[in-house]
């Protein structure tokens, strides 16, 4: 990725929540990544691994315990509040449950129009015109803008959520399981709306899902999280067809394949450990099915480039050159 194409950079971003007496819950632990303009990065991992928290950190809905977040060369955590207010709308999050994130007492016009008023777009008529334009972009009938959220279906509500995010003219959209609560038949439509808008406005996106097969269809690169850390990161095709981390391999083996012999699923032993008691050494070693070396239980592996642009945090991951 060329450095001038980088939109957002996260460096060592960490979020610890207090969890009782001198204990902390390590929701996100030392995550570093970059997102290029117009790029879609898929973020995947089991429930509880820190995807939503990382998404919120990256669009400043949550304050990191440590780490830096840079947007277009600006250090977002060390600028005056008024400058931050200006920049914040460039990062927008779309949530899993559109109903919970839409105010039930407001009409669609008020909901989608609110960011426009904040952007000091003046005049009722101009705001209405823009709201109607936004609703059209997400495939909703503008004549229904006087209705309330409960009068729409789940898929339509997600479209409203997308229109609201677009109203801010963002450069990065963080979509947190945007189709997980929708009927399968509707999921593809919503994904298509997101893809079309991304292409049209050259938007970068972080697409969060617990389902690696969903992110594989929409992402250029994929980041795999385990217990607060990114354990694998690389071009989507490489991560899917040549995974380097044993955890990624296990996630992929659980995906049903159409028209192919189903390889035996790699079932991970035990439950995912609590983020309050992260295992020493490699945090995955308590569930790893590979033959381990001493380091696995003693040293935390960092992300290492094992193929071109393809990184894995595993003591046992070998680069192509080392294998041959
Ligand atoms: N506000 C919070 N306070 C305390 N713990 C939290 C908070 N938000 C998330 N967590 C914890 O952080 C961990 C990661 O959660 P989350 O980011 O929601 O994961 P995911 O989206 O991958 O399911 C979980 O153990 C969750 O319980
Ligand atoms: Mg989540």
Short mmCIF file of C-alpha atoms and ligand atoms in Angstrom, two decimals:
data_model
loop_
_atom_site.label_atom_id
_atom_site.label_comp_id
_atom_site.label_asym_id
_atom_site.label_seq_id
_atom_site.Cartn_x
_atom_site.Cartn_y
_atom_site.Cartn_z
CA UNK A 1 0.00 0.00 0.00
CA UNK A 2 1.55 3.32 -0.93
CA UNK A 3 1.85 5.68 2.00
CA UNK A 4 -0.03 8.52 0.29
CA UNK A 5 -2.99 6.18 -0.14
CA UNK A 6 -3.31 5.65 3.60
CA UNK A 7 -6.45 7.17 5.09
CA UNK A 8 -6.46 5.90 8.66
CA UNK A 9 -3.61 4.50 10.75
CA UNK A 10 -4.01 2.79 14.09
CA UNK A 11 -0.81 2.27 16.06
CA UNK A 12 -0.74 0.05 19.16
CA UNK A 13 -4.39 0.78 19.89
CA UNK A 14 -5.43 -0.75 23.19
CA UNK A 15 -8.63 -0.71 25.23
CA UNK A 16 -8.72 -2.09 28.74
CA UNK A 17 -11.93 -1.96 30.75
CA UNK A 18 -11.77 -2.06 34.56
CA UNK A 19 -12.99 -5.44 35.80
CA UNK A 20 -13.02 -5.36 39.57
CA UNK A 21 -10.14 -5.35 42.01
CA UNK A 22 -6.96 -4.46 40.15
CA UNK A 23 -8.11 -6.53 37.22
CA UNK A 24 -8.62 -5.40 33.67
CA UNK A 25 -10.51 -6.80 30.73
CA UNK A 26 -8.30 -6.58 27.68
CA UNK A 27 -10.90 -5.98 24.98
CA UNK A 28 -8.40 -4.69 22.41
CA UNK A 29 -4.70 -5.26 22.91
CA UNK A 30 -2.04 -3.49 20.88
CA UNK A 31 -3.64 -3.40 17.43
CA UNK A 32 -1.83 -1.67 14.58
CA UNK A 33 -3.25 -1.41 11.08
CA UNK A 34 -3.74 0.91 8.14
CA UNK A 35 -6.69 1.48 5.85
CA UNK A 36 -6.20 2.93 2.39
CA UNK A 37 -8.65 5.26 0.67
CA UNK A 38 -11.43 3.30 -0.97
CA UNK A 39 -10.25 0.02 0.54
CA UNK A 40 -12.46 -2.53 2.29
CA UNK A 41 -10.86 -4.28 5.22
CA UNK A 42 -12.73 -7.25 6.66
CA UNK A 43 -12.45 -7.71 10.42
CA UNK A 44 -13.35 -11.17 11.60
CA UNK A 45 -13.23 -13.28 14.76
CA UNK A 46 -15.44 -15.04 17.28
CA UNK A 47 -17.92 -13.14 19.41
CA UNK A 48 -16.18 -11.30 22.24
CA UNK A 49 -12.78 -10.99 20.53
CA UNK A 50 -12.98 -7.19 20.44
CA UNK A 51 -14.27 -6.36 16.94
CA UNK A 52 -16.94 -3.87 18.02
CA UNK A 53 -14.63 -2.22 20.54
CA UNK A 54 -11.92 -1.83 17.89
CA UNK A 55 -14.49 -0.38 15.47
CA UNK A 56 -15.62 2.14 18.08
CA UNK A 57 -12.02 3.07 18.89
CA UNK A 58 -11.22 3.67 15.24
CA UNK A 59 -14.14 6.04 14.78
CA UNK A 60 -13.56 7.69 18.14
CA UNK A 61 -16.73 6.49 19.85
CA UNK A 62 -14.52 4.98 22.51
CA UNK A 63 -11.29 6.39 23.93
CA UNK A 64 -8.24 4.12 23.79
CA UNK A 65 -6.28 3.24 26.91
CA UNK A 66 -3.14 3.50 24.80
CA UNK A 67 -2.17 3.95 21.20
CA UNK A 68 -2.52 6.43 18.38
CA UNK A 69 -5.07 7.01 15.64
CA UNK A 70 -4.11 9.11 12.63
CA UNK A 71 -6.50 10.33 9.96
CA UNK A 72 -4.82 11.66 6.88
CA UNK A 73 -1.68 12.67 8.75
CA UNK A 74 -3.52 14.16 11.75
CA UNK A 75 -3.08 12.66 15.20
CA UNK A 76 -6.74 12.50 16.29
CA UNK A 77 -6.05 11.94 19.97
CA UNK A 78 -3.92 15.05 20.38
CA UNK A 79 -5.85 17.82 18.65
CA UNK A 80 -8.09 20.48 20.21
CA UNK A 81 -11.76 19.48 20.65
CA UNK A 82 -12.99 21.93 18.01
CA UNK A 83 -10.68 20.42 15.38
CA UNK A 84 -11.76 16.95 16.40
CA UNK A 85 -15.43 17.94 16.00
CA UNK A 86 -14.66 18.93 12.42
CA UNK A 87 -12.90 15.68 11.58
CA UNK A 88 -15.11 13.22 13.41
CA UNK A 89 -17.92 13.04 10.83
CA UNK A 90 -15.40 11.67 8.32
CA UNK A 91 -15.52 8.42 10.29
CA UNK A 92 -18.97 6.81 10.56
CA UNK A 93 -20.16 3.59 12.13
CA UNK A 94 -23.13 1.49 11.00
CA UNK A 95 -24.43 -0.85 13.67
CA UNK A 96 -25.74 -4.39 13.63
CA UNK A 97 -29.14 -3.56 15.02
CA UNK A 98 -30.50 -0.63 13.06
CA UNK A 99 -33.60 -0.47 15.26
CA UNK A 100 -31.62 0.11 18.44
CA UNK A 101 -29.59 2.86 16.82
CA UNK A 102 -32.54 4.81 15.36
CA UNK A 103 -34.50 7.13 17.65
CA UNK A 104 -38.07 5.69 17.65
CA UNK A 105 -39.64 9.11 18.27
CA UNK A 106 -38.11 10.80 15.25
CA UNK A 107 -39.19 10.60 11.64
CA UNK A 108 -36.79 9.34 9.02
CA UNK A 109 -36.43 12.86 7.75
CA UNK A 110 -35.38 14.06 11.20
CA UNK A 111 -33.01 11.11 11.70
CA UNK A 112 -31.23 11.41 8.38
CA UNK A 113 -31.40 15.21 8.50
CA UNK A 114 -29.80 15.59 11.93
CA UNK A 115 -26.19 15.32 10.75
CA UNK A 116 -27.03 17.86 8.04
CA UNK A 117 -28.17 20.40 10.61
CA UNK A 118 -24.97 19.80 12.56
CA UNK A 119 -23.07 20.39 9.34
CA UNK A 120 -24.92 23.73 9.31
CA UNK A 121 -26.75 23.09 6.09
CA UNK A 122 -29.31 25.87 6.36
CA UNK A 123 -32.95 25.94 5.47
CA UNK A 124 -35.65 23.32 5.86
CA UNK A 125 -36.19 22.97 2.14
CA UNK A 126 -32.51 22.33 1.40
CA UNK A 127 -32.24 19.78 4.20
CA UNK A 128 -35.36 18.00 2.95
CA UNK A 129 -34.02 17.94 -0.58
CA UNK A 130 -30.74 16.43 0.60
CA UNK A 131 -32.54 13.86 2.81
CA UNK A 132 -34.62 12.77 -0.17
CA UNK A 133 -31.49 12.47 -2.27
CA UNK A 134 -29.82 10.32 0.42
CA UNK A 135 -32.89 8.08 0.75
CA UNK A 136 -32.89 7.60 -3.00
CA UNK A 137 -29.21 6.58 -2.88
CA UNK A 138 -29.95 3.73 -0.49
CA UNK A 139 -33.00 2.60 -2.45
CA UNK A 140 -35.75 3.99 -0.21
CA UNK A 141 -38.81 5.85 -1.36
CA UNK A 142 -38.29 9.52 -0.41
CA UNK A 143 -42.06 10.01 -0.09
CA UNK A 144 -41.90 7.85 3.06
CA UNK A 145 -39.54 10.18 4.89
CA UNK A 146 -42.30 11.32 7.27
CA UNK A 147 -42.62 7.82 8.73
CA UNK A 148 -41.10 6.48 11.94
CA UNK A 149 -38.50 3.66 12.23
CA UNK A 150 -41.02 1.02 13.40
CA UNK A 151 -42.95 1.44 10.15
CA UNK A 152 -40.04 -0.03 8.19
CA UNK A 153 -38.69 -3.58 7.82
CA UNK A 154 -35.29 -4.62 9.19
CA UNK A 155 -33.64 -4.27 5.80
CA UNK A 156 -35.18 -0.83 5.25
CA UNK A 157 -34.04 0.27 8.68
CA UNK A 158 -30.49 -0.74 7.83
CA UNK A 159 -30.81 1.36 4.66
CA UNK A 160 -31.90 4.30 6.85
CA UNK A 161 -28.81 3.74 9.04
CA UNK A 162 -26.63 3.82 5.94
CA UNK A 163 -28.31 7.01 4.67
CA UNK A 164 -27.70 8.67 8.04
CA UNK A 165 -24.02 7.70 7.92
CA UNK A 166 -23.71 8.99 4.35
CA UNK A 167 -25.26 12.32 5.31
CA UNK A 168 -21.96 13.16 7.01
CA UNK A 169 -20.05 12.59 3.77
CA UNK A 170 -17.67 10.16 5.48
CA UNK A 171 -14.42 8.83 4.07
CA UNK A 172 -14.47 5.70 6.22
CA UNK A 173 -17.48 3.61 7.14
CA UNK A 174 -17.19 1.02 9.86
CA UNK A 175 -19.99 -1.48 9.33
CA UNK A 176 -20.39 -3.66 12.43
CA UNK A 177 -22.16 -6.89 11.44
CA UNK A 178 -24.51 -4.82 9.28
CA UNK A 179 -26.44 -7.81 7.96
CA UNK A 180 -26.23 -10.23 10.89
CA UNK A 181 -29.75 -9.50 12.14
CA UNK A 182 -31.39 -9.60 8.69
CA UNK A 183 -33.05 -12.40 6.73
CA UNK A 184 -30.65 -14.16 4.40
CA UNK A 185 -32.65 -12.98 1.37
CA UNK A 186 -32.18 -9.33 2.43
CA UNK A 187 -28.50 -9.62 3.36
CA UNK A 188 -27.24 -9.68 -0.22
CA UNK A 189 -29.27 -6.56 -1.09
CA UNK A 190 -27.82 -4.57 1.80
CA UNK A 191 -24.29 -5.71 0.98
CA UNK A 192 -24.88 -4.57 -2.60
CA UNK A 193 -26.07 -1.14 -1.44
CA UNK A 194 -22.92 -0.76 0.64
CA UNK A 195 -20.68 -1.86 -2.21
CA UNK A 196 -22.33 0.46 -4.74
CA UNK A 197 -22.03 3.47 -2.46
CA UNK A 198 -18.43 2.66 -1.65
CA UNK A 199 -17.53 2.55 -5.31
CA UNK A 200 -19.52 5.68 -6.09
CA UNK A 201 -17.92 7.79 -3.35
CA UNK A 202 -14.58 5.99 -3.13
CA UNK A 203 -15.29 5.22 0.53
CA UNK A 204 -13.01 3.13 2.67
CA UNK A 205 -14.79 0.57 4.82
CA UNK A 206 -14.09 -1.74 7.69
CA UNK A 207 -16.51 -4.59 7.43
CA UNK A 208 -16.94 -6.45 10.72
CA UNK A 209 -18.36 -9.96 10.90
CA UNK A 210 -18.01 -13.11 12.98
CA UNK A 211 -18.42 -15.00 9.70
CA UNK A 212 -15.27 -15.21 7.60
CA UNK A 213 -17.24 -16.28 4.52
CA UNK A 214 -19.23 -13.00 4.62
CA UNK A 215 -16.12 -10.81 4.82
CA UNK A 216 -14.31 -12.82 2.16
CA UNK A 217 -16.88 -11.67 -0.44
CA UNK A 218 -16.59 -7.97 0.26
CA UNK A 219 -13.02 -7.32 1.41
CA UNK A 220 -9.72 -6.62 -0.29
CA UNK A 221 -7.81 -7.44 2.89
CA UNK A 222 -8.83 -9.40 5.95
CA UNK A 223 -7.75 -8.98 9.58
CA UNK A 224 -8.44 -11.91 11.91
CA UNK A 225 -8.83 -11.12 15.61
CA UNK A 226 -8.40 -13.43 18.55
CA UNK A 227 -8.80 -12.30 22.15
CA UNK A 228 -8.21 -8.61 21.46
CA UNK A 229 -5.36 -9.02 18.97
CA UNK A 230 -4.99 -9.15 15.24
CA UNK A 231 -3.39 -12.55 14.66
CA UNK A 232 -3.46 -12.57 10.86
CA UNK A 233 -3.68 -9.80 8.27
CA UNK A 234 -3.34 -9.99 4.53
CA UNK A 235 -4.92 -9.84 1.09
CA UNK A 236 -8.35 -11.53 1.28
CA UNK A 237 -7.54 -14.24 -1.27
CA UNK A 238 -4.30 -15.15 0.51
CA UNK A 239 -5.91 -15.30 3.94
CA UNK A 240 -8.77 -17.45 2.62
CA UNK A 241 -6.79 -19.81 0.39
CA UNK A 242 -3.46 -19.85 2.19
CA UNK A 243 -4.12 -19.04 5.85
CA UNK A 244 -0.98 -18.80 7.95
CA UNK A 245 -2.38 -18.79 11.48
CA UNK A 246 -3.86 -21.97 12.99
CA UNK A 247 -6.79 -19.95 14.32
CA UNK A 248 -7.68 -18.69 10.84
CA UNK A 249 -7.48 -22.25 9.54
CA UNK A 250 -9.92 -23.37 12.20
CA UNK A 251 -12.35 -20.54 11.35
CA UNK A 252 -12.19 -21.47 7.66
CA UNK A 253 -12.69 -25.16 8.26
CA UNK A 254 -16.04 -24.37 9.86
CA UNK A 255 -17.33 -22.67 6.68
CA UNK A 256 -19.60 -24.90 4.58
CA UNK A 257 -18.36 -25.13 0.99
CA UNK A 258 -20.64 -25.33 -1.98
CA UNK A 259 -19.78 -27.96 -4.59
CA UNK A 260 -16.57 -29.04 -2.87
CA UNK A 261 -15.72 -31.91 -0.58
CA UNK A 262 -16.02 -30.58 2.96
CA UNK A 263 -12.71 -30.98 4.78
CA UNK A 264 -13.06 -32.18 8.32
CA UNK A 265 -13.71 -29.21 10.58
CA UNK A 266 -10.85 -28.34 12.91
CA UNK A 267 -12.58 -28.14 16.25
CA UNK A 268 -10.67 -26.04 18.71
CA UNK A 269 -10.31 -27.62 22.13
CA UNK A 270 -11.80 -25.75 25.09
CA UNK A 271 -13.56 -22.41 25.25
CA UNK A 272 -12.17 -19.06 24.29
CA UNK A 273 -10.32 -17.79 27.40
CA UNK A 274 -11.64 -14.75 29.27
CA UNK A 275 -10.13 -11.44 28.22
CA UNK A 276 -9.64 -10.86 31.96
CA UNK A 277 -7.19 -13.78 32.07
CA UNK A 278 -5.36 -13.73 28.75
CA UNK A 279 -2.97 -16.72 28.54
CA UNK A 280 0.76 -16.02 28.84
CA UNK A 281 2.89 -16.49 25.78
CA UNK A 282 0.91 -16.85 22.59
CA UNK A 283 -2.66 -16.10 23.62
CA UNK A 284 -3.90 -18.82 21.27
CA UNK A 285 -1.64 -21.59 22.60
CA UNK A 286 -4.23 -23.00 25.02
CA UNK A 287 -6.42 -23.94 22.06
CA UNK A 288 -3.80 -24.57 19.42
CA UNK A 289 -3.73 -27.95 17.71
CA UNK A 290 -0.21 -27.63 16.27
CA UNK A 291 2.76 -29.27 17.91
CA UNK A 292 4.08 -26.51 20.10
CA UNK A 293 7.53 -25.21 20.86
CA UNK A 294 8.63 -23.73 24.19
CA UNK A 295 8.18 -20.18 22.91
CA UNK A 296 4.44 -20.75 22.41
CA UNK A 297 3.92 -20.74 26.16
CA UNK A 298 6.41 -18.02 26.99
CA UNK A 299 6.62 -15.29 24.36
CA UNK A 300 3.81 -13.35 22.71
CA UNK A 301 4.34 -13.53 18.94
CA UNK A 302 4.06 -10.23 17.04
CA UNK A 303 2.67 -9.93 13.52
CA UNK A 304 5.39 -11.07 11.14
CA UNK A 305 5.33 -10.81 7.35
CA UNK A 306 5.24 -14.42 6.13
CA UNK A 307 4.37 -13.69 2.50
CA UNK A 308 4.01 -10.52 0.47
CA UNK A 309 1.77 -8.21 2.53
CA UNK A 310 0.57 -11.22 4.54
CA UNK A 311 1.22 -11.18 8.28
CA UNK A 312 0.71 -13.76 11.01
CA UNK A 313 1.31 -13.66 14.77
CA UNK A 314 2.44 -17.24 15.30
CA UNK A 315 5.80 -18.66 16.33
CA UNK A 316 5.18 -21.60 14.02
CA UNK A 317 4.07 -19.70 10.90
CA UNK A 318 6.63 -20.27 8.18
CA UNK A 319 7.25 -18.07 5.22
CA UNK A 320 7.08 -19.62 1.74
CA UNK A 321 10.87 -19.34 1.41
CA UNK A 322 11.43 -21.21 4.67
CA UNK A 323 9.08 -24.05 3.64
CA UNK A 324 10.83 -24.89 0.40
N1 LIG B 1 -18.14 -1.01 27.86
C1 LIG B 1 -17.60 -2.19 28.21
N2 LIG B 1 -17.26 -2.43 29.49
C2 LIG B 1 -16.69 -3.59 29.85
N3 LIG B 1 -16.40 -4.59 29.00
C3 LIG B 1 -16.71 -4.40 27.71
C4 LIG B 1 -17.33 -3.20 27.23
N4 LIG B 1 -17.52 -3.31 25.90
C5 LIG B 1 -17.05 -4.53 25.54
N5 LIG B 1 -16.57 -5.19 26.63
C6 LIG B 1 -15.95 -6.51 26.64
O1 LIG B 1 -14.88 -6.48 25.70
C7 LIG B 1 -14.77 -7.72 25.03
C8 LIG B 1 -14.86 -7.49 23.53
O2 LIG B 1 -16.19 -7.12 23.23
P1 LIG B 1 -16.66 -6.69 21.77
O3 LIG B 1 -15.75 -5.63 21.29
O4 LIG B 1 -18.10 -6.38 21.84
O5 LIG B 1 -16.41 -8.03 20.94
P2 LIG B 1 -17.07 -8.54 19.57
O6 LIG B 1 -17.64 -7.37 18.87
O7 LIG B 1 -15.93 -9.18 18.83
O8 LIG B 1 -18.11 -9.56 19.94
C9 LIG B 1 -15.87 -8.62 25.59
O9 LIG B 1 -15.32 -9.42 26.61
C10 LIG B 1 -16.86 -7.62 26.14
O10 LIG B 1 -17.59 -8.18 27.20
MG1 LIG B 2 -19.57 -7.06 18.16
#
